[in-house]
Short mmCIF file of C-alpha atoms and ligand atoms in Angstrom, two decimals:
data_model
loop_
_atom_site.label_atom_id
_atom_site.label_comp_id
_atom_site.label_asym_id
_atom_site.label_seq_id
_atom_site.Cartn_x
_atom_site.Cartn_y
_atom_site.Cartn_z
CA MET L 1 0.01 -0.01 -0.02
CA PRO L 2 1.52 3.38 -0.97
CA ALA L 3 1.96 5.96 1.79
CA ASP L 4 -0.89 8.20 0.41
CA PHE L 5 -3.61 5.63 -0.13
CA VAL L 6 -6.45 8.27 -0.47
CA PHE L 7 -5.16 10.51 -3.35
CA SER L 8 -4.88 8.91 -6.84
CA ARG L 9 -1.25 9.83 -7.72
CA LYS L 10 -0.73 11.66 -11.01
CA PRO L 11 2.42 10.77 -13.08
CA ILE L 12 3.94 14.22 -12.56
CA THR L 13 5.97 15.45 -9.60
CA ILE L 14 5.44 19.18 -9.05
CA GLU L 15 8.30 21.16 -7.62
CA ARG L 16 7.72 24.82 -8.09
CA GLY L 17 5.00 27.34 -8.83
CA GLU L 18 4.78 30.87 -10.24
CA ASP L 19 1.62 32.70 -10.91
CA VAL L 20 -0.50 30.55 -13.25
CA TYR L 21 2.39 28.05 -13.88
CA LEU L 22 3.58 24.92 -12.22
CA TYR L 23 6.91 23.21 -12.93
CA ASP L 24 7.73 19.54 -12.58
CA ASP L 25 10.92 17.93 -11.43
CA SER L 26 12.36 18.06 -15.00
CA GLY L 27 11.55 21.77 -15.32
CA THR L 28 8.51 21.26 -17.72
CA GLU L 29 6.01 24.11 -17.37
CA TYR L 30 2.31 23.43 -16.87
CA LEU L 31 -0.51 25.99 -17.09
CA ASP L 32 -2.49 25.42 -13.82
CA MET L 33 -6.10 25.87 -15.00
CA GLY L 34 -7.37 24.20 -11.70
CA ALA L 35 -5.48 26.69 -9.41
CA SER L 36 -4.57 23.51 -7.37
CA TYR L 37 -8.19 22.96 -6.32
CA ALA L 38 -8.84 26.68 -6.52
CA CYS L 39 -6.43 27.39 -3.64
CA VAL L 40 -4.25 30.09 -5.34
CA PRO L 41 -6.58 32.87 -6.58
CA ALA L 42 -3.59 35.36 -6.53
CA GLY L 43 -1.37 32.97 -8.46
CA HIS L 44 1.26 30.62 -7.12
CA GLY L 45 3.91 32.22 -4.97
CA HIS L 46 2.48 35.79 -5.03
CA PRO L 47 5.37 37.84 -3.55
CA ASP L 48 3.14 39.92 -1.10
CA VAL L 49 1.62 36.77 0.28
CA VAL L 50 4.86 34.90 0.58
CA GLY L 51 6.44 37.95 2.06
CA ALA L 52 3.77 38.48 4.69
CA ALA L 53 3.77 34.81 5.67
CA GLN L 54 7.61 34.63 5.77
CA SER L 55 8.00 37.64 8.00
CA GLN L 56 5.14 36.50 10.39
CA LEU L 57 6.61 32.95 10.45
CA ALA L 58 9.85 34.48 11.73
CA ASP L 59 8.23 36.77 14.29
CA LEU L 60 5.59 34.34 15.69
CA THR L 61 4.50 31.17 13.90
CA PHE L 62 1.81 30.40 16.32
CA VAL L 63 0.37 31.20 19.73
CA GLN L 64 -2.84 29.77 21.29
CA GLY L 65 -6.04 31.46 20.10
CA SER L 66 -6.99 32.87 23.46
CA TYR L 67 -4.24 35.47 23.06
CA PRO L 68 -5.04 38.24 20.48
CA THR L 69 -2.50 38.91 17.82
CA SER L 70 -2.19 41.84 15.49
CA ALA L 71 -2.18 39.39 12.55
CA ARG L 72 -5.48 37.83 13.51
CA ASP L 73 -7.06 41.20 14.37
CA GLU L 74 -6.04 42.59 10.97
CA LEU L 75 -7.56 39.68 9.22
CA TYR L 76 -10.77 40.03 11.23
CA GLU L 77 -10.94 43.64 10.06
CA LYS L 78 -10.21 42.74 6.40
CA LEU L 79 -12.66 39.86 6.32
CA SER L 80 -15.42 42.08 7.87
CA SER L 81 -14.70 44.82 5.30
CA VAL L 82 -15.31 42.42 2.41
CA ALA L 83 -18.12 40.41 4.08
CA PRO L 84 -21.69 40.53 2.69
CA PRO L 85 -23.67 43.13 4.50
CA GLY L 86 -24.26 42.19 8.20
CA LEU L 87 -22.04 39.02 8.11
CA ASP L 88 -19.08 40.68 9.92
CA ASN L 89 -18.70 37.96 12.69
CA VAL L 90 -15.80 35.91 11.74
CA TRP L 91 -15.00 32.30 12.85
CA LEU L 92 -11.57 31.12 11.40
CA CYS L 93 -10.65 27.53 10.88
CA ASN L 94 -8.46 25.46 8.48
CA SER L 95 -10.58 24.17 5.68
CA GLY L 96 -13.89 24.25 3.82
CA THR L 97 -15.53 21.40 5.50
CA GLU L 98 -14.74 22.85 9.03
CA ALA L 99 -16.12 26.25 7.91
CA ASN L 100 -19.36 24.33 6.98
CA GLU L 101 -19.31 22.24 10.08
CA ALA L 102 -19.26 25.44 12.21
CA ALA L 103 -22.08 26.90 10.20
CA LEU L 104 -24.31 23.91 10.73
CA LYS L 105 -23.45 23.81 14.52
CA PHE L 106 -24.04 27.65 14.99
CA ALA L 107 -27.41 27.15 13.11
CA ARG L 108 -28.50 24.32 15.43
CA SER L 109 -27.45 26.15 18.53
CA ALA L 110 -29.21 29.52 17.60
CA THR L 111 -32.31 28.09 16.19
CA GLY L 112 -32.87 25.02 18.33
CA GLY L 113 -33.78 23.21 15.11
CA THR L 114 -32.26 19.83 14.14
CA LYS L 115 -33.01 19.58 10.48
CA PHE L 116 -30.88 20.68 7.44
CA VAL L 117 -32.03 21.11 3.99
CA ALA L 118 -29.39 20.78 1.20
CA THR L 119 -29.45 20.31 -2.51
CA LYS L 120 -28.98 17.29 -4.92
CA ARG L 121 -25.52 17.47 -6.41
CA GLY L 122 -24.39 19.77 -3.65
CA PHE L 123 -20.80 19.32 -2.07
CA HIS L 124 -20.04 20.68 1.40
CA GLY L 125 -17.14 18.64 2.66
CA ARG L 126 -16.05 15.29 4.03
CA THR L 127 -16.23 15.50 7.82
CA MET L 128 -19.35 13.79 9.27
CA GLY L 129 -21.66 16.94 9.51
CA ALA L 130 -20.67 18.56 6.20
CA LEU L 131 -20.74 15.13 4.61
CA SER L 132 -24.31 14.54 5.83
CA THR L 133 -25.21 17.59 3.65
CA THR L 134 -23.13 16.46 0.60
CA TRP L 135 -25.27 14.63 -1.91
CA LYS L 136 -23.12 12.24 -3.92
CA PRO L 137 -23.71 8.66 -2.74
CA LYS L 138 -20.08 7.64 -3.55
CA TYR L 139 -18.80 10.04 -0.85
CA ARG L 140 -21.50 9.02 1.65
CA LYS L 141 -22.22 5.44 1.43
CA PRO L 142 -19.15 3.86 3.06
CA PHE L 143 -19.62 6.09 6.12
CA GLU L 144 -23.23 5.87 6.81
CA PRO L 145 -25.20 6.32 9.06
CA LEU L 146 -24.61 10.10 8.81
CA LEU L 147 -26.80 12.86 10.39
CA ALA L 148 -30.36 11.56 9.98
CA ASP L 149 -32.30 14.78 9.60
CA VAL L 150 -31.15 16.06 6.15
CA GLU L 151 -33.54 16.57 3.19
CA PHE L 152 -32.15 17.07 -0.33
CA VAL L 153 -34.11 19.14 -2.84
CA ASP L 154 -33.54 19.57 -6.56
CA TYR L 155 -31.09 22.39 -7.13
CA GLY L 156 -33.15 25.17 -8.66
CA ASP L 157 -36.53 23.98 -7.55
CA SER L 158 -38.09 26.91 -5.64
CA GLU L 159 -41.25 25.13 -4.75
CA ALA L 160 -39.39 22.15 -3.33
CA ILE L 161 -37.23 24.37 -1.01
CA ALA L 162 -40.33 26.19 0.18
CA ASP L 163 -41.94 22.78 1.01
CA ALA L 164 -38.86 21.27 2.64
CA VAL L 165 -38.13 24.09 5.13
CA ASP L 166 -40.21 23.98 8.30
CA ASP L 167 -40.06 25.01 11.98
CA GLU L 168 -37.64 22.17 12.77
CA THR L 169 -35.18 23.47 10.20
CA ALA L 170 -31.95 24.78 11.57
CA ALA L 171 -30.43 25.68 8.17
CA VAL L 172 -30.55 25.50 4.44
CA ILE L 173 -27.09 25.05 2.94
CA LEU L 174 -26.26 25.49 -0.72
CA GLU L 175 -23.73 26.69 -3.22
CA PRO L 176 -24.66 29.79 -5.31
CA VAL L 177 -22.93 27.95 -8.15
CA GLN L 178 -22.45 24.25 -7.64
CA GLY L 179 -18.77 23.31 -8.19
CA GLU L 180 -18.21 19.60 -7.67
CA GLY L 181 -21.68 18.82 -8.81
CA GLY L 182 -21.00 19.80 -12.40
CA VAL L 183 -20.59 23.63 -12.40
CA ASN L 184 -24.24 24.44 -12.15
CA PRO L 185 -25.21 28.16 -11.75
CA SER L 186 -28.39 28.75 -9.79
CA THR L 187 -31.08 31.17 -10.68
CA THR L 188 -31.79 34.22 -8.68
CA ALA L 189 -35.35 33.03 -8.10
CA PHE L 190 -33.95 29.81 -6.37
CA LEU L 191 -31.80 31.82 -3.99
CA GLU L 192 -34.68 34.20 -3.26
CA ALA L 193 -36.88 31.22 -2.52
CA ALA L 194 -34.36 29.76 -0.09
CA ARG L 195 -34.12 33.22 1.62
CA GLU L 196 -37.87 33.57 1.93
CA ALA L 197 -38.36 30.00 3.30
CA THR L 198 -35.67 30.46 5.91
CA ASP L 199 -37.07 33.85 6.93
CA ASP L 200 -40.50 32.36 7.27
CA HIS L 201 -39.39 29.64 9.60
CA GLY L 202 -36.52 31.24 11.54
CA ALA L 203 -33.94 29.04 10.02
CA ALA L 204 -30.38 30.08 8.87
CA LEU L 205 -29.52 30.47 5.23
CA VAL L 206 -25.92 29.27 4.62
CA PHE L 207 -24.23 29.96 1.37
CA ASP L 208 -21.18 27.76 0.86
CA GLU L 209 -18.86 29.97 -1.13
CA VAL L 210 -15.85 27.87 -0.53
CA GLN L 211 -15.43 27.42 -4.28
CA THR L 212 -17.32 30.47 -5.68
CA GLY L 213 -16.06 33.17 -3.24
CA LEU L 214 -13.10 35.52 -3.15
CA GLY L 215 -13.71 36.99 -6.56
CA ARG L 216 -13.89 33.80 -8.64
CA THR L 217 -17.37 34.39 -10.16
CA GLY L 218 -16.69 38.02 -10.95
CA THR L 219 -17.92 39.55 -7.84
CA PHE L 220 -16.36 39.19 -4.45
CA TRP L 221 -19.11 36.70 -3.40
CA ALA L 222 -21.33 34.91 -5.88
CA CYS L 223 -24.45 35.88 -3.84
CA GLU L 224 -23.71 39.61 -4.51
CA ALA L 225 -24.58 39.27 -8.08
CA ALA L 226 -27.90 37.69 -7.28
CA GLY L 227 -28.63 40.36 -4.56
CA VAL L 228 -29.49 37.74 -1.91
CA THR L 229 -27.85 38.07 1.45
CA PRO L 230 -27.60 34.88 3.52
CA ASP L 231 -27.13 34.58 7.33
CA VAL L 232 -23.89 32.72 6.90
CA VAL L 233 -21.20 32.67 4.10
CA THR L 234 -18.51 30.11 4.31
CA THR L 235 -15.07 30.38 2.54
CA ALA L 236 -11.73 28.49 2.42
CA LYS L 237 -9.54 27.21 -0.43
CA GLY L 238 -7.83 30.28 -1.69
CA LEU L 239 -8.34 32.54 1.36
CA ALA L 240 -4.67 32.28 2.37
CA ASN L 241 -3.61 31.62 -1.26
CA GLY L 242 -2.44 28.07 -0.59
CA LEU L 243 -1.94 27.92 3.22
CA PRO L 244 -4.83 26.17 4.99
CA MET L 245 -7.53 28.49 6.16
CA GLY L 246 -11.34 28.65 6.25
CA ALA L 247 -13.80 31.08 7.59
CA THR L 248 -17.41 31.26 8.70
CA LEU L 249 -18.92 34.73 8.32
CA CYS L 250 -22.16 35.13 10.14
CA ALA L 251 -24.95 37.44 11.17
CA ASP L 252 -25.20 38.76 14.70
CA TRP L 253 -28.12 36.51 15.75
CA LEU L 254 -26.06 33.35 14.96
CA ALA L 255 -22.76 34.66 16.53
CA GLU L 256 -24.56 35.73 19.78
CA ASP L 257 -25.94 32.18 20.24
CA ALA L 258 -23.28 30.07 18.54
CA GLY L 259 -22.60 27.69 21.42
CA PRO L 260 -19.25 26.27 22.52
CA HIS L 261 -17.07 25.58 19.37
CA GLY L 262 -13.24 25.71 18.92
CA SER L 263 -10.14 24.76 17.12
CA THR L 264 -6.56 24.74 18.15
CA PHE L 265 -5.20 26.27 14.97
CA SER L 266 -7.95 28.83 14.51
CA GLY L 267 -6.47 31.98 13.08
CA GLY L 268 -2.81 31.28 13.74
CA PRO L 269 -0.60 34.30 12.98
CA ALA L 270 1.25 32.95 9.94
CA VAL L 271 -1.80 31.86 8.01
CA SER L 272 -3.68 35.05 9.10
CA ALA L 273 -0.87 37.13 7.76
CA ALA L 274 -1.01 35.22 4.43
CA ALA L 275 -4.80 35.52 4.27
CA ALA L 276 -4.73 39.30 5.00
CA ALA L 277 -2.20 39.71 2.21
CA THR L 278 -4.28 37.58 -0.04
CA LEU L 279 -7.41 39.74 0.54
CA ASP L 280 -5.34 42.94 -0.16
CA THR L 281 -4.20 41.41 -3.43
CA ILE L 282 -7.67 40.23 -4.54
CA VAL L 283 -9.05 43.73 -3.83
CA GLY L 284 -5.98 45.80 -4.83
CA GLU L 285 -5.51 43.97 -8.10
CA ASP L 286 -9.15 43.89 -8.79
CA LEU L 287 -9.07 40.09 -9.42
CA PRO L 288 -12.89 39.82 -9.41
CA GLY L 289 -13.03 42.27 -12.31
CA ASN L 290 -10.35 40.29 -14.13
CA ALA L 291 -12.32 37.08 -13.44
CA ALA L 292 -15.41 38.61 -14.92
CA GLU L 293 -13.71 39.96 -18.04
CA VAL L 294 -11.38 37.07 -18.81
CA GLY L 295 -14.08 34.60 -17.81
CA ASP L 296 -16.47 36.04 -20.48
CA TYR L 297 -13.73 36.00 -23.00
CA LEU L 298 -12.93 32.35 -22.18
CA VAL L 299 -16.52 31.28 -22.34
CA ASP L 300 -16.87 32.99 -25.78
CA GLY L 301 -13.92 31.01 -27.10
CA LEU L 302 -15.08 27.71 -25.63
CA SER L 303 -18.57 28.12 -26.94
CA ASP L 304 -17.34 27.71 -30.63
CA LEU L 305 -15.89 24.21 -29.67
CA PRO L 306 -17.80 21.03 -30.44
CA VAL L 307 -19.00 20.45 -26.85
CA ARG L 308 -22.45 19.88 -25.42
CA ASP L 309 -22.46 22.82 -23.04
CA VAL L 310 -20.25 25.56 -21.52
CA ARG L 311 -21.48 27.14 -18.31
CA GLY L 312 -20.39 28.86 -15.19
CA GLU L 313 -19.68 32.38 -13.81
CA GLY L 314 -16.47 34.28 -14.19
CA LEU L 315 -13.47 31.92 -13.77
CA LEU L 316 -15.54 28.94 -12.58
CA VAL L 317 -16.28 27.28 -15.87
CA GLY L 318 -17.60 23.86 -16.81
CA ILE L 319 -17.34 22.27 -20.21
CA GLU L 320 -19.66 19.29 -20.80
CA VAL L 321 -17.75 17.04 -23.13
CA GLY L 322 -19.30 14.06 -25.02
CA ARG L 323 -16.86 11.41 -23.78
CA GLY L 324 -15.30 10.94 -20.40
CA ALA L 325 -13.77 14.12 -18.93
CA ASN L 326 -10.83 12.19 -17.57
CA ARG L 327 -9.68 11.35 -21.07
CA VAL L 328 -9.80 14.97 -22.11
CA LEU L 329 -7.89 15.98 -18.95
CA ARG L 330 -5.24 13.43 -19.46
CA ASP L 331 -4.67 14.54 -23.09
CA LEU L 332 -4.69 18.25 -21.98
CA ALA L 333 -1.99 17.55 -19.35
CA ILE L 334 0.20 15.17 -21.46
CA GLN L 335 -0.06 16.75 -24.94
CA HIS L 336 -0.48 20.41 -23.96
CA GLN L 337 0.79 20.78 -20.37
CA ILE L 338 -2.43 22.24 -19.20
CA LEU L 339 -3.82 21.02 -15.79
CA ALA L 340 -7.61 21.21 -15.11
CA LEU L 341 -10.09 19.25 -13.07
CA PRO L 342 -13.20 17.15 -13.62
CA ALA L 343 -16.57 17.90 -12.11
CA GLY L 344 -18.27 14.50 -12.50
CA ARG L 345 -17.78 12.20 -15.45
CA THR L 346 -18.49 14.34 -18.33
CA VAL L 347 -17.52 17.90 -17.13
CA VAL L 348 -14.07 19.58 -17.53
CA ARG L 349 -13.82 22.20 -14.87
CA LEU L 350 -11.60 25.22 -15.17
CA LEU L 351 -11.03 27.30 -11.98
CA PRO L 352 -7.66 28.96 -12.64
CA PRO L 353 -5.82 31.62 -10.67
CA LEU L 354 -7.82 34.90 -10.97
CA THR L 355 -4.74 36.52 -12.51
CA MET L 356 -5.19 34.45 -15.79
CA THR L 357 -5.10 36.57 -18.81
CA ARG L 358 -6.76 36.52 -22.41
CA GLU L 359 -3.56 34.95 -23.76
CA HIS L 360 -3.89 32.03 -21.43
CA ALA L 361 -7.48 31.66 -22.37
CA ASP L 362 -6.53 31.55 -26.11
CA GLU L 363 -4.00 28.87 -25.18
CA VAL L 364 -6.62 26.80 -23.36
CA VAL L 365 -9.29 27.07 -26.16
CA GLY L 366 -6.66 26.05 -28.71
CA ALA L 367 -5.52 23.07 -26.72
CA LEU L 368 -9.08 21.87 -26.00
CA GLU L 369 -9.91 22.21 -29.64
CA ALA L 370 -6.94 19.90 -30.61
CA THR L 371 -7.81 17.52 -27.80
CA LEU L 372 -11.39 17.28 -28.69
CA GLU L 373 -10.53 16.54 -32.27
CA VAL L 374 -8.59 13.44 -30.95
CA THR L 375 -10.84 12.36 -28.10
CA GLU L 376 -14.21 12.94 -29.72
CA ALA L 377 -13.14 11.42 -32.98
N1 LIG G 1 -17.58 23.26 -0.11
C1 LIG G 1 -17.31 23.36 -1.39
C2 LIG G 1 -18.34 24.08 -2.29
C3 LIG G 1 -16.14 22.79 -1.93
O1 LIG G 1 -15.97 22.78 -3.28
C4 LIG G 1 -15.25 22.11 -1.09
C5 LIG G 1 -14.06 21.44 -1.68
N2 LIG G 1 -14.11 20.97 -2.88
C6 LIG G 1 -15.57 21.98 0.31
C7 LIG G 1 -16.67 22.62 0.75
C8 LIG G 1 -14.63 21.28 1.25
O2 LIG G 1 -13.49 22.00 1.35
P1 LIG G 1 -12.13 21.26 2.00
O3 LIG G 1 -11.72 20.22 1.12
O4 LIG G 1 -11.22 22.43 2.18
O5 LIG G 1 -12.61 20.77 3.28
#
């Protein structure tokens, strides 16, 4: 049994990264169109983030969370300043699943409800609570029984969500654009229906923006574009541009009654410094604006290809291909040195660093065109 029995090992050993590029152990350059699971919105090795983390590492790598630090206080301030209106209470953790775990716990504690409503094809993480609200049987089955009181509704079905939420509901949790589930944007009407149903029954509305947030969809949060404000937004992945950090941003009524929760590494100084520098970069370099502009350009180019569908928002793009996505991905990597991700069996998913340019988009469209000629022939 190899030492890492969970990940499937790719046949490339990565040694170095710079902006949108990764380099393997023989010096070959790869265009990282998956941003390493969306974890480097500011690009690999952004000098401001690296500098902030290095200097904080030298001063104070870690201290227990009960002591305030200027690094964490600064991050609280920055996160509050970019949070959706009213969601300026910040819980820091180390991953997306933990950010959602906290959201579910805070919602139970504050509402007294036990039930959760989630969406078919939704993905919220792999710890037991978050996994209970994740839909795909492949992820759930071997670990059942999970939390019993979870109801899944069709993504986009406003009536179903209105019917599912009742006075026992602690929270509705959903992604404003489903990522792992195939890159499925929602309608504004669906988000509004979720808002109305949770308001009517005193439940919390949780938007999981672990994949969509931090500018990826063209606005800082995907929910901004829809004009629907939830009670909780969760974020992680790119928050510290590649160092592990997640956050749960919540409204006062949830923060006031959140119950006992904790985590040893919550908001450690080094990751906090990296996250503050990442937020500065995203805002200062207008990466949401670049995601909107280059995302539109990319989708335009992709729409001319012989594929079944191209969909997404900003730089979260799904391409529905006729044959298995993994074949296309393998060909892109080996023939064209472009790394991307699947989202299910038939969808190639692009979620690059938000620093990506139109030239990179041209390169990707050209490579996909050549690849599809081979794999779809
Ligand atoms: N929520 C969403 C929407 C995600 O895409 C992911 C990761 N793919 C998670 C939660 C879980 O994040 P993590 O792997 O950091 O726990």
